[in-house]
Coordinates of C-alpha atoms and ligand atoms in Angstrom, one line a residue:
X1 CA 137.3 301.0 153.2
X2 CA 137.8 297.2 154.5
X3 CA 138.6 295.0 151.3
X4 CA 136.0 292.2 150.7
X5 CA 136.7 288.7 149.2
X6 CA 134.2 288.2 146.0
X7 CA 133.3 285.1 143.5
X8 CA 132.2 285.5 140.2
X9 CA 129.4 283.1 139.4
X10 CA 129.2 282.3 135.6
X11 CA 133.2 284.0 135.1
X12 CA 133.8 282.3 131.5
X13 CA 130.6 284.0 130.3
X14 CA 130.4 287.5 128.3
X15 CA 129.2 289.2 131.5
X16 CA 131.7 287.4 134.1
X17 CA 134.7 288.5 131.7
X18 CA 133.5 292.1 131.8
X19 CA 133.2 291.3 135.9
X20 CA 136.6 290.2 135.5
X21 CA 138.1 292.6 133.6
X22 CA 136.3 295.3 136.0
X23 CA 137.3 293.5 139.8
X24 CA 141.0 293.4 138.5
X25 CA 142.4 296.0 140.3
X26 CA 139.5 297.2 142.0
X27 CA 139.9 298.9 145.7
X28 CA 137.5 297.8 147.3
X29 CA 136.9 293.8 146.0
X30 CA 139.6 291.1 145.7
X31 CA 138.5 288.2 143.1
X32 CA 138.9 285.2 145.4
X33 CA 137.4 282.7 143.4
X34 CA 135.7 281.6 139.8
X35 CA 132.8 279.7 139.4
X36 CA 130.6 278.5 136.4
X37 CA 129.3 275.3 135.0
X38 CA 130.0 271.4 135.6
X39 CA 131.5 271.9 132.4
X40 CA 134.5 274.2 133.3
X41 CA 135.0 272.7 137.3
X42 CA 138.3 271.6 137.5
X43 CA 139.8 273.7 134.6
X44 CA 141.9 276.7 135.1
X45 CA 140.1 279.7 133.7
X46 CA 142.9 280.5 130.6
X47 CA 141.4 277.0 129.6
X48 CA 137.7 277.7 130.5
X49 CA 137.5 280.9 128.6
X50 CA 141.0 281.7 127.0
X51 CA 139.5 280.6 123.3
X52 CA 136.3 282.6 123.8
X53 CA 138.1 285.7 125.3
X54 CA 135.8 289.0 124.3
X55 CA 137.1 291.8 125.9
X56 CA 139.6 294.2 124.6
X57 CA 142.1 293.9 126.8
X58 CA 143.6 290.7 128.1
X59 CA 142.8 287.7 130.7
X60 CA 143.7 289.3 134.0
X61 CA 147.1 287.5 135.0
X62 CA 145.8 287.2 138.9
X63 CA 143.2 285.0 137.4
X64 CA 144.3 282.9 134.5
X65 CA 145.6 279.8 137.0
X66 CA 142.5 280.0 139.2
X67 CA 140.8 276.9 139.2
X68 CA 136.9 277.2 138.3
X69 CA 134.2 275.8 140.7
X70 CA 130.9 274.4 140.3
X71 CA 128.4 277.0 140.7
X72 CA 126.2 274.7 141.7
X73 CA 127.9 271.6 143.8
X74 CA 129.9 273.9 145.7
X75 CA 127.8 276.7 146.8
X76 CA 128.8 275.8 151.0
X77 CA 132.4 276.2 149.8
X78 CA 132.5 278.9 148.0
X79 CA 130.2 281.0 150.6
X80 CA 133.0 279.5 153.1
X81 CA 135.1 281.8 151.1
X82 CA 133.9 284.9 150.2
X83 CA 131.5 288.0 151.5
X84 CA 129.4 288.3 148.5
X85 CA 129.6 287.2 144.5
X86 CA 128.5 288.6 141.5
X87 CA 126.2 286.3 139.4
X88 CA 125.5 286.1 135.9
X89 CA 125.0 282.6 134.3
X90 CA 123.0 281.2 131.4
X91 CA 120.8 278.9 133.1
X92 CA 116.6 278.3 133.5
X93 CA 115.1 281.1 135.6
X94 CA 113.7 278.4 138.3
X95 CA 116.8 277.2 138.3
X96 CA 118.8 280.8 138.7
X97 CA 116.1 281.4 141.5
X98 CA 116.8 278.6 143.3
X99 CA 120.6 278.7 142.8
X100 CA 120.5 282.7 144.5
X101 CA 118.6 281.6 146.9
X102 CA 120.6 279.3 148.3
X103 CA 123.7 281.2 148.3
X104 CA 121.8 284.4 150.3
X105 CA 120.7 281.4 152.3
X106 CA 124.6 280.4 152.7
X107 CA 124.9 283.5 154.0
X108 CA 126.4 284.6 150.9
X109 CA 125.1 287.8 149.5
X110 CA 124.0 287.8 146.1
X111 CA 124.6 290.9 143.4
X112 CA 122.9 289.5 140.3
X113 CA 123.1 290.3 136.4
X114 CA 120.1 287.8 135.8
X115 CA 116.3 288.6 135.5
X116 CA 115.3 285.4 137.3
X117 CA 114.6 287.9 140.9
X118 CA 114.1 291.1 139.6
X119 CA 110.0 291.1 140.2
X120 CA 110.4 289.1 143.4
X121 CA 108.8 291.7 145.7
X122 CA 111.3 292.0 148.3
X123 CA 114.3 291.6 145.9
X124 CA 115.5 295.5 145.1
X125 CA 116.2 296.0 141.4
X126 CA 118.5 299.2 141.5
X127 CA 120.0 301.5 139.2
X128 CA 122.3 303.2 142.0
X129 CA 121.5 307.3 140.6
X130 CA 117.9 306.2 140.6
X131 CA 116.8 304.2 143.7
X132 CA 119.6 303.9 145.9
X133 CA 116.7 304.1 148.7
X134 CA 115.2 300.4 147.2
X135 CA 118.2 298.7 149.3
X136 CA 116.8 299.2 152.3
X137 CA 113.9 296.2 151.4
X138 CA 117.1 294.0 152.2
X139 CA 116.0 294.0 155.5
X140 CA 112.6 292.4 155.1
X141 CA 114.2 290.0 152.6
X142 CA 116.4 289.0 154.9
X143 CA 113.3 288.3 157.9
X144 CA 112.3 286.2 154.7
X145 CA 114.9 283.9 153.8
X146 CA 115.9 283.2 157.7
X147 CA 119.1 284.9 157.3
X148 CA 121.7 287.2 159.3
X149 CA 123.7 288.6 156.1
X150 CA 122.8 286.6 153.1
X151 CA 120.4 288.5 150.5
X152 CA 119.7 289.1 146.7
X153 CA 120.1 292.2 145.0
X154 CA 120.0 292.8 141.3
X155 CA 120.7 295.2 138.5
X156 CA 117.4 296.3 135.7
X157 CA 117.7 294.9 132.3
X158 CA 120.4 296.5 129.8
X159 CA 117.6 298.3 127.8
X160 CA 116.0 300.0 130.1
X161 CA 119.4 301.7 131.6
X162 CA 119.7 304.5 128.2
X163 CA 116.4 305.7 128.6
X164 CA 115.3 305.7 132.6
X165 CA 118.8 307.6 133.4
X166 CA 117.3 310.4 130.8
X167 CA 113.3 310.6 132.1
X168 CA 114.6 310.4 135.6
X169 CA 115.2 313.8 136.4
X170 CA 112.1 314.7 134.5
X171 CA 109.6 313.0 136.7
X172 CA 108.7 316.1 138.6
X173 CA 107.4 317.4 135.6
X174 CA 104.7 314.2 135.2
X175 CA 105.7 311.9 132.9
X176 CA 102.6 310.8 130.9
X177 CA 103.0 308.6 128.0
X178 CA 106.5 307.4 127.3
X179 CA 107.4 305.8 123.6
X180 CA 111.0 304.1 123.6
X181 CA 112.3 302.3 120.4
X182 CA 116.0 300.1 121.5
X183 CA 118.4 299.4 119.2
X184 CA 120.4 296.6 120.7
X185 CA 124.2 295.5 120.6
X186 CA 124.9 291.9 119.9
X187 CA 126.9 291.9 123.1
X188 CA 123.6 291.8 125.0
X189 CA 122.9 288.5 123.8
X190 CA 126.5 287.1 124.5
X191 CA 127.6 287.3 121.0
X192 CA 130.1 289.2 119.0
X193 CA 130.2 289.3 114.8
X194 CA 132.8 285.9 115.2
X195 CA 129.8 284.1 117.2
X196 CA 127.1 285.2 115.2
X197 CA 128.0 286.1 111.8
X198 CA 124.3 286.5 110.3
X199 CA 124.4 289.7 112.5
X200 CA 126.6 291.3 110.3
X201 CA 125.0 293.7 108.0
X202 CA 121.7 292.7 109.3
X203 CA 118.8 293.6 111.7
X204 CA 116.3 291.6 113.8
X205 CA 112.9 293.3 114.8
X206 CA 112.3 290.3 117.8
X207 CA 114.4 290.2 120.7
X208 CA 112.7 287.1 123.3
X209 CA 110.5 289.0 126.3
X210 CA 112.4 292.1 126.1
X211 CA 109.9 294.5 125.3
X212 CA 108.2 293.4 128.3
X213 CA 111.0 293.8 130.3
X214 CA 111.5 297.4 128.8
X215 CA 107.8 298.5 129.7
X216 CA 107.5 296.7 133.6
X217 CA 111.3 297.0 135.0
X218 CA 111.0 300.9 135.5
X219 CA 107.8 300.9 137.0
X220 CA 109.2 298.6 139.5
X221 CA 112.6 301.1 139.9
X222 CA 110.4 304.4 140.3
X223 CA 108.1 302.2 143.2
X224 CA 107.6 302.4 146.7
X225 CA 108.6 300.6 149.8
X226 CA 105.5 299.7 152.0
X227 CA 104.9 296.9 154.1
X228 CA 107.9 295.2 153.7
X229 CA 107.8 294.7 149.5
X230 CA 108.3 297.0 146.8
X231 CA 104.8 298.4 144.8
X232 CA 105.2 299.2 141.3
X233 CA 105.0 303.1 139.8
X234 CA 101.7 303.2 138.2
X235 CA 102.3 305.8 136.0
X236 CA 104.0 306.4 133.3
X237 CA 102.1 304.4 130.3
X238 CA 105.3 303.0 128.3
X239 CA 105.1 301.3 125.1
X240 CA 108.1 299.7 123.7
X241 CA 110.2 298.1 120.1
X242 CA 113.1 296.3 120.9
X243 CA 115.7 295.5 117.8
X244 CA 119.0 293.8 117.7
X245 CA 120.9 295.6 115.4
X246 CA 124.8 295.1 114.2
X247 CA 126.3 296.8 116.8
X248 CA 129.4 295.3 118.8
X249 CA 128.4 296.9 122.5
X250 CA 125.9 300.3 123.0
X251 CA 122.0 299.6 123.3
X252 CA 121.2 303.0 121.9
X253 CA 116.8 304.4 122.5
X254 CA 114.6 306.7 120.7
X255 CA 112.6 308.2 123.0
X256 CA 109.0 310.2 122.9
X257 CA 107.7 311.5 125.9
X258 CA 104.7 313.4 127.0
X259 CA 104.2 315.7 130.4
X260 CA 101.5 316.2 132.5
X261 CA 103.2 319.6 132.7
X262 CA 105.4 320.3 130.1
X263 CA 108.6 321.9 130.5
X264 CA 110.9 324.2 128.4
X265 CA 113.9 322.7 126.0
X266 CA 116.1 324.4 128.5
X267 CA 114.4 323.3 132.1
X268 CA 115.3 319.8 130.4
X269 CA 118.2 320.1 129.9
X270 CA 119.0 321.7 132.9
X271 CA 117.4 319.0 134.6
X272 CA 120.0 316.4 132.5
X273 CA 122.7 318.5 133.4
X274 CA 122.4 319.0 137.5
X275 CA 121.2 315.6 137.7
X276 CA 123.3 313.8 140.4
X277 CA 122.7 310.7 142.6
X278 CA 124.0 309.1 145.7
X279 CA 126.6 307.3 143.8
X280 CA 128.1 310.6 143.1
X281 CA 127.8 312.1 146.3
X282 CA 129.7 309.1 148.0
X283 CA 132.2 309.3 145.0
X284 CA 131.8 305.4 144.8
X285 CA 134.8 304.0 142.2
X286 CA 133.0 303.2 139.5
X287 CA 130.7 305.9 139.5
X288 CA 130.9 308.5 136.7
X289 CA 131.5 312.2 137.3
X290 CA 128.6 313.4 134.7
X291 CA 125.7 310.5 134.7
X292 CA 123.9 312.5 132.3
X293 CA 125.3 314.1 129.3
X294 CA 124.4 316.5 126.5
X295 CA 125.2 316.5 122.8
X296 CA 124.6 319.3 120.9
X297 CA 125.7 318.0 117.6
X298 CA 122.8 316.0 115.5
X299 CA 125.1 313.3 114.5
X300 CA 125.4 312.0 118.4
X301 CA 125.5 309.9 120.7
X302 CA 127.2 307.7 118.7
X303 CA 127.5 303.9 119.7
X304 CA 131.3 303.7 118.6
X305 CA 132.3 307.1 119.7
X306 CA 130.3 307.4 122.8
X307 CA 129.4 304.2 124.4
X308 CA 132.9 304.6 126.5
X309 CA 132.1 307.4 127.9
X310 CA 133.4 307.8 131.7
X311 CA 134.3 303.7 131.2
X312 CA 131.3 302.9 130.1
X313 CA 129.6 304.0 133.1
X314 CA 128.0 307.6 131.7
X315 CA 124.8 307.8 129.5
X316 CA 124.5 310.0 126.6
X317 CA 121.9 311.9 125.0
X318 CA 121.1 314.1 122.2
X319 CA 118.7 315.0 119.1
X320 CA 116.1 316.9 122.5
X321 CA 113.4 318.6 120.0
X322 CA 109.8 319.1 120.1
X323 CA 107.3 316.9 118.5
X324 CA 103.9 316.4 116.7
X325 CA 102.5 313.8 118.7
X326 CA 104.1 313.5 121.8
X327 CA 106.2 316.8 124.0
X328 CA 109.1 315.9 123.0
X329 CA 111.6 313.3 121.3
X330 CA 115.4 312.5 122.0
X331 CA 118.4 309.7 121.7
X332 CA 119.8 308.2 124.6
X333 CA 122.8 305.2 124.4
X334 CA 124.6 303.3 127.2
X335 CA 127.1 300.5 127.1
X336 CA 125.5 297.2 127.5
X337 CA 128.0 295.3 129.2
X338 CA 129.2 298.1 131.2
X339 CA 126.4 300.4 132.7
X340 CA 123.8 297.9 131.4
X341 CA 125.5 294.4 133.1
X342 CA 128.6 294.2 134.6
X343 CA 129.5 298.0 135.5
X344 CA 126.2 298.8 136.8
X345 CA 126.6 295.7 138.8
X346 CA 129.8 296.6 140.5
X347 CA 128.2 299.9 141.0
X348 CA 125.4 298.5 142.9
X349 CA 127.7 296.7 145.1
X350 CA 130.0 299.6 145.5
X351 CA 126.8 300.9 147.0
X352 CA 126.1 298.0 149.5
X353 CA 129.5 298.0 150.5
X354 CA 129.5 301.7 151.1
X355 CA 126.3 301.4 153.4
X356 CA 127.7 298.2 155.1
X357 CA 125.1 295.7 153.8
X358 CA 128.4 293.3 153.5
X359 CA 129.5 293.4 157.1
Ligands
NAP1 P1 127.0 283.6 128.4 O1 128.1 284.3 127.8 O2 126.3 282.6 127.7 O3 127.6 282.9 129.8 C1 126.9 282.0 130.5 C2 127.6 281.6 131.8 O4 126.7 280.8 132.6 C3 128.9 280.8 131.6 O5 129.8 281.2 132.6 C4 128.5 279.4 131.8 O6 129.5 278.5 132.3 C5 127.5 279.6 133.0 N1 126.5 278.4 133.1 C6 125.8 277.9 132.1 N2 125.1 276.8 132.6 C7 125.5 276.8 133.9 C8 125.1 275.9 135.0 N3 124.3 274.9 134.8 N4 125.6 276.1 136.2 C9 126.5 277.2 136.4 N5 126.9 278.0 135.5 C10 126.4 277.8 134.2 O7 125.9 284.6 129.0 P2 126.0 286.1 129.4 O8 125.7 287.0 128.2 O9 127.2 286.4 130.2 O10 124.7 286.3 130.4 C11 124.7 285.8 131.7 C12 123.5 286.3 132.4 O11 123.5 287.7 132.5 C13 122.2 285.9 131.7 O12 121.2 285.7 132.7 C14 121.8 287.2 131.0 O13 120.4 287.3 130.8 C15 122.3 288.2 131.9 N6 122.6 289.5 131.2 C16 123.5 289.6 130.1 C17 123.7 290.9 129.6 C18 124.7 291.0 128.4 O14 124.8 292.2 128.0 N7 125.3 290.0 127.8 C19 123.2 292.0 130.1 C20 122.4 291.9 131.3 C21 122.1 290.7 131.8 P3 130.3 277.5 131.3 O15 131.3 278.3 130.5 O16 130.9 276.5 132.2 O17 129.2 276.9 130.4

């Protein structure tokens, strides 16, 4: 595989460090150049984001002396420079919209952490084991925006990533009515306990648009292609409760689920277990051996203990049993940051790459 030159857009963030900290040694992607607000232009990025450093391990040397760009006021240069970035900045959405449009329209391509795209109709929203087929809209996009490589692509919310790996596989069997309660890390905000202190031994039952996000986004992920946009699933029903709770990294769901036809504790798990996607068939770097994974213990997934799993990229499940109401009820966690932002980001382009949407 050709190595491609990338930016990160919004680098002194809590999702550009975790892109840093992820491109550093990648094999496919070289880190050319930082980018973030008129704020940090001009500043090297030890003195952009040293102080606020989150991650657990440190600053990558190759990219302490780089000097950061405006994100905005030098979009020409920076596409000059690169053959895609990653993007994930704290800014309006009409503003974020514009801003990715102008880089696909740069012909820069565009692999986004932020919401701003992800129900523009000819924008795929991909979670790489689930719709690797959405990319293919890129094409139509593309007729769109005027352009010859420039697009958008984006990653689903963090939320939705622990539960729609689990009910994937489990489509065939008719997914009815689908109840999923989220209990959030405070990394999914941006914050750790230093940051935001009232967090610690605490919980808040209100997390902005969220829930909404939880219940549309993978409707949109299990739609179709036709006539040059994506159409949303219509089915399953999904009612959501999204809570921050005082967890570092790990958005962990409690799921119930009903079937039109309703399988056996073992197909289930069967179904969890076999479950492979493209990602894995291509071997892509960052994709993880088992996507799916079983605990048989009642006392897991835990968020400390498990949220690691395959470097974050894996999502774990447990507590499968029957229930009053509904089939069945189960647990499901995945990292944030990781799977949820950043990884699953890197993942998505892994994919583009691998099917040449960056040549
Ligand atoms: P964050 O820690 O607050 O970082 C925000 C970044 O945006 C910083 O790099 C900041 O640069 C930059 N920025 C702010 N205003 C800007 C402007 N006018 N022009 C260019 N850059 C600007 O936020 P975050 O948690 O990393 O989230 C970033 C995006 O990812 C958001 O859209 C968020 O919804 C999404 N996201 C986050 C998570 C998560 O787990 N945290 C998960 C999925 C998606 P300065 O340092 O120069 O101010």
């Amino acid at each position: 595989m050709k190595k491609y030159n990338v930016g990160i857009i919004g680098a002194t963030g809590m999702v550009g460090q975790r892109f840093a900290t992820l491109l550093e040694n990648h094999p496919w992607f070289n880190v050319k150049l930082l980018a973030a607000s008129p704020r940090s232009k001009g500043k090297t990025y030890e003195e952009a984001a040293g102080s606020r450093w989150a991650m657990t391990t440190p600053m990558p040397e190759s990219m302490k002396n780089m000097v950061l760009y405006d994100a905005t006021a030098d979009i020409n240069e920076i596409a000059s420079q690169v053959d895609f970035v990653f993007c994930a900045v704290d800014m309006k959405k009409d503003e974020i919209k514009a801003l990715e449009e102008a880089y696909a329209k740069a012909e820069c391509p565009v692999v986004s952490n932020n919401s701003a795209h992800r129900f523009t109709d000819d924008v795929p929203m991909v979670v790489p084991e689930i719709n690797p087929d959405h990319i293919e809209i890129i094409k139509s996009q593309r007729e769109r925006l005027g352009t010859k490589k420039g697009f958008i692509a984006v990653k689903s919310n963090c939320s939705i990533q622990s539960y729609v790996p689990a009910l994937h596989p489990l489509r065939k069997f008719g997914i009815k009515n689908v109840l999923a309660c989220t209990y959030q890390a405070i990394s999914g905000a941006g914050k750790t306990f230093e940051t935001w202190p009232e967090m610690v031994d605490n919980l808040i039952p209100y997390i902005g648009g969220e829930e909404e996000k939880s219940e549309q986004e993978p409707l949109k992920v299990w739609g179709t292609i036709e006539n040059g946009k994506i159409v949303k699933a219509q089915t399953p029903n999904i009612t959501t409760q999204c809570l921050r709770v005082p967890v570092s990294n790990g958005h962990t769901a409690a799921v119930f689920v009903t079937f039109e036809n309703k399988p056996s504790k073992e197909e289930i798990l069967q179904c969890w277990k076999e479950f492979a996607g493209v990602p894995q068939e291509l071997e892509l770097p960052h994709a993880p051996k088992q996507f799916l994974n079983y605990f048989e213990e009642n006392d897991r997934p835990q968020a400390k203990l498990d949220r690691d799993m395959e470097g974050g990229m894996a999502v774990s499940i447990g507590r499968l049993r029957e229930d009053t109401q509904y089939d069945y009820k189960f647990v499901c966690l995945s990292h944030n940051t990781l799977r949820g932002a950043a990884g699953g980001a890197v993942l998505l382009a892994e994919l583009l790459a691998a099917k040449g949407y960056f040549d």
